[in-house]
Amino acid sequence: MIRFDHIQVTFDGFTAIQDLDLQVSEGEFFTLLGPSGCGKTTALRTLAGLVDPSAGDVHINGRKVTQLPSDKREVGMVFQNYALFPSMSVEENIAFGLKVRRTGSAERARLVADIARRVDLSDDQLQKNVSELSGGQQQRVAIARALVLKPKILLLDEPLSNLDAKLRQQLRIELKELQAESGITTVYVTHDQDEALTMSDRIAVFNKGQVEQVGTPQEIYEQSSTEFVCNFIGDSSLLGPELTSHLNRSSSRTLDPAKLSYLRVEKAALGFGQGDGGRSVAVDGRITGRNYHGQHSRYTVRSFDSDIKVLVNESGRPGHEVGTPVQVRIDPAQVLQYGALA
Amino acid sequence: MSRSIGGKMLRSPLVVVTMVILTWFTAAFLLWPNLNLLVETFFPSGQFSGRAVEKLLSSDRAMKSLGNSFLLAVVLAVTLFVMTFATTTNHLLFLGNAIRAAGPQAHPLRRFFAVLFVMTFATTTNHLLFLGNAIRDVDYQTIEAARNMGASAWTILRRVVLPVLKPTLFAVTILSFLTGLGALSAPQVLGGEEFQTITPMILTFANTSTSRDIAALLAIILGVATIAMLAVMTRLERGGTYYSVTKVSAPLQKQRIASPLANAVVHAAAYLLFLIYASPLVLILLYSFMDGAAISTGVLTLERFTLENYARVLSQESALRPFIVSIVYSGLAAVITVGGLLFVTRILQKYRTRITGTFEYLLHIPWILPAAMIALGLVMTYDRPNPLLGGLVLSGTTVILLVS
């Protein structure tokens, strides 16, 4: 469906994208994930035809579109700040593209009403000026404006980043439902790993203009292929060589103490006993910090040369005090190892 | 609530003193001179009189100046749309002088164009300042969104960009109109007898006591036109959203001009404008090193080079005095205004009552009314002893210039 063929983008000597080679399948919800300035938005804008690549080609449905202007690519774009036209009503905003395409007024009204219903905008809201709407409603208008033209591909550039946490979660679900319902191929840009993991069929993790890993959310999380992906996705503890050597002494899996070793926060557990069939190794430590998060607490335990982060569901029980000696159970098979220690 | 704020105000001696001074200042210099101008014009002997209107209607010069001013205002508002890409200074008067110098008995139309030319370039700064900021505030992503939906450059300009610029365009048009209407220096230097406008005529008529009422009426017409235009501007600004609704708008980006011909034309126009704006400055600098003969003939040669102009200006009292007076007056006015307003604005912001709100509006009078009307009001009010100033006469003294 979509193919980035060795795309390179440079701005005034700065290389925003080095050599992007990526494919997105039809009907897929594909996310470009990465920190600010990693090139993910540039990649999206290149696909939209708003940025000219300095090398490489973009293909859509097997057709090279690199030289095609944005409106000839059949892509609908939702911008980070929605880019709504401030002097127009909601209805005029949604109908803008249809008017440009000289769609008849009756057909235009029907299409606008139809898409407004799908994104949950009332007739009342359609008559309002966009400035009178909340952030969430503005976002719906932006999506409606893009979808009303029935594009083959929907591009979303951090569309939830300006919204509060609760609304973000709600719209995440709605957006995913809308995509599943319409089956439209969607390329979504975000720096929010939760968004990426919960919404995507596949994710490409960007770093410094390059793709570090492409895979399903589970693959990206469970089998992070690089140290950057491991650090960027989820929460991990860096285990020192003394601790990994200790784990080796009590486990059949041999870890290389000379390598960078990471353990996902939920893969460590506090307490004694063998709840995992004897795979885990208990290490002694002392609590050095505790952050209360409501549903759970996040402890930091000092053990050997490492600070191990542990999530504990306390369910109303009193938490452990800082300084309390505890044991942490670690399954060495869950430790992810990357390049050599510095 | 308001009473308790008023009580708090009265408990502070500094606030009381400041408010007393502010009341006196507002009454003596902002309200009464302008009201007195109306009284002297329409009630010269205590009863209503249309004499000033009759005199104005029967004065060819005055009526012509009114017509010229409105003509200049309208045409200036139009021409400024063409010229929004460069900066300028009052030195452009020099270029106008060059145009006028084409003939001592120049045709009135030629004089009109000389004034218009100079004022167009001299006031481009307003357009540049306001319109430049407004253009910078256009959210570039709205342009990209429109482009993504297939809109042409013309549609984007008409339906996306211009609606956002609308209030600024109206504002700068009205400001240009008002600048043209109240123009003083350009018509005075370049207009001559053939092209006179309101403000220079106010000065002319105000010099003789028999025609002062005409000057006052002209000033009132100027004031009413200004207020009417500002009211129109305020009304136009209401009832529309012209700013980006986003929290963070994307800055405009430079556009590549695809057509080589258009690229060449735009560049040629830009260089030409630069030349027009830069040449008066360069010429004035060059002429400042030339002797009188070179200046009068307009021929620049190395033999005519001299430092005598500088030596004379910097050493002769008569030449140096206007500079020193200007600097001293400007400095004093700035210090007094800023110093006084430090206290006043603090009080007006801290104590929000109807009274402080009214004072805030009254302090805008100098901004709303044209300078010529304010100056004439002051001159006509304080040319005789007035109880508001403890029986002092201000007209003819250096203080009135500082006050105005």
mmCIF file of C-alpha atoms in Angstrom, chain A residues 6 22 28 33 72 82 88 95 102 105-106 139 153 156 165 176 193 203 207-208 217 231 243 254 258 278 321:
data_model
loop_
_atom_site.group_PDB
_atom_site.id
_atom_site.type_symbol
_atom_site.label_atom_id
_atom_site.label_comp_id
_atom_site.label_asym_id
_atom_site.label_seq_id
_atom_site.Cartn_x
_atom_site.Cartn_y
_atom_site.Cartn_z
ATOM 1 C CA HIS A 6 15.276 4.756 0.752
ATOM 2 C CA LEU A 22 9.409 1.091 5.244
ATOM 3 C CA GLU A 28 -3.134 -1.238 8.730
ATOM 4 C CA LEU A 33 6.925 6.425 17.278
ATOM 5 C CA LYS A 72 -3.215 14.257 -5.804
ATOM 6 C CA TYR A 82 -5.725 20.549 13.814
ATOM 7 C CA MET A 88 -15.167 29.459 9.240
ATOM 8 C CA ALA A 95 -17.087 21.133 3.691
ATOM 9 C CA ARG A 102 -16.979 21.460 -6.642
ATOM 10 C CA SER A 105 -24.424 21.610 -2.416
ATOM 11 C CA ALA A 106 -26.993 18.855 -1.699
ATOM 12 C CA GLN A 139 -10.003 17.292 16.961
ATOM 13 C CA ILE A 153 -4.860 6.903 3.555
ATOM 14 C CA LEU A 156 -2.478 11.718 11.838
ATOM 15 C CA ALA A 165 -5.044 12.772 29.770
ATOM 16 C CA LYS A 176 -9.174 3.157 16.764
ATOM 17 C CA GLN A 193 4.391 4.910 23.779
ATOM 18 C CA ILE A 203 4.976 0.321 15.083
ATOM 19 C CA ASN A 207 15.659 7.560 16.482
ATOM 20 C CA LYS A 208 17.816 10.293 14.987
ATOM 21 C CA PRO A 217 3.394 -3.682 19.747
ATOM 22 C CA ASN A 231 14.693 2.419 26.950
ATOM 23 C CA LEU A 243 24.032 -8.309 39.870
ATOM 24 C CA THR A 254 23.988 -17.324 31.403
ATOM 25 C CA ALA A 258 30.020 -7.255 30.137
ATOM 26 C CA GLY A 278 11.419 -21.794 40.257
ATOM 27 C CA GLU A 321 9.071 2.014 54.290
#
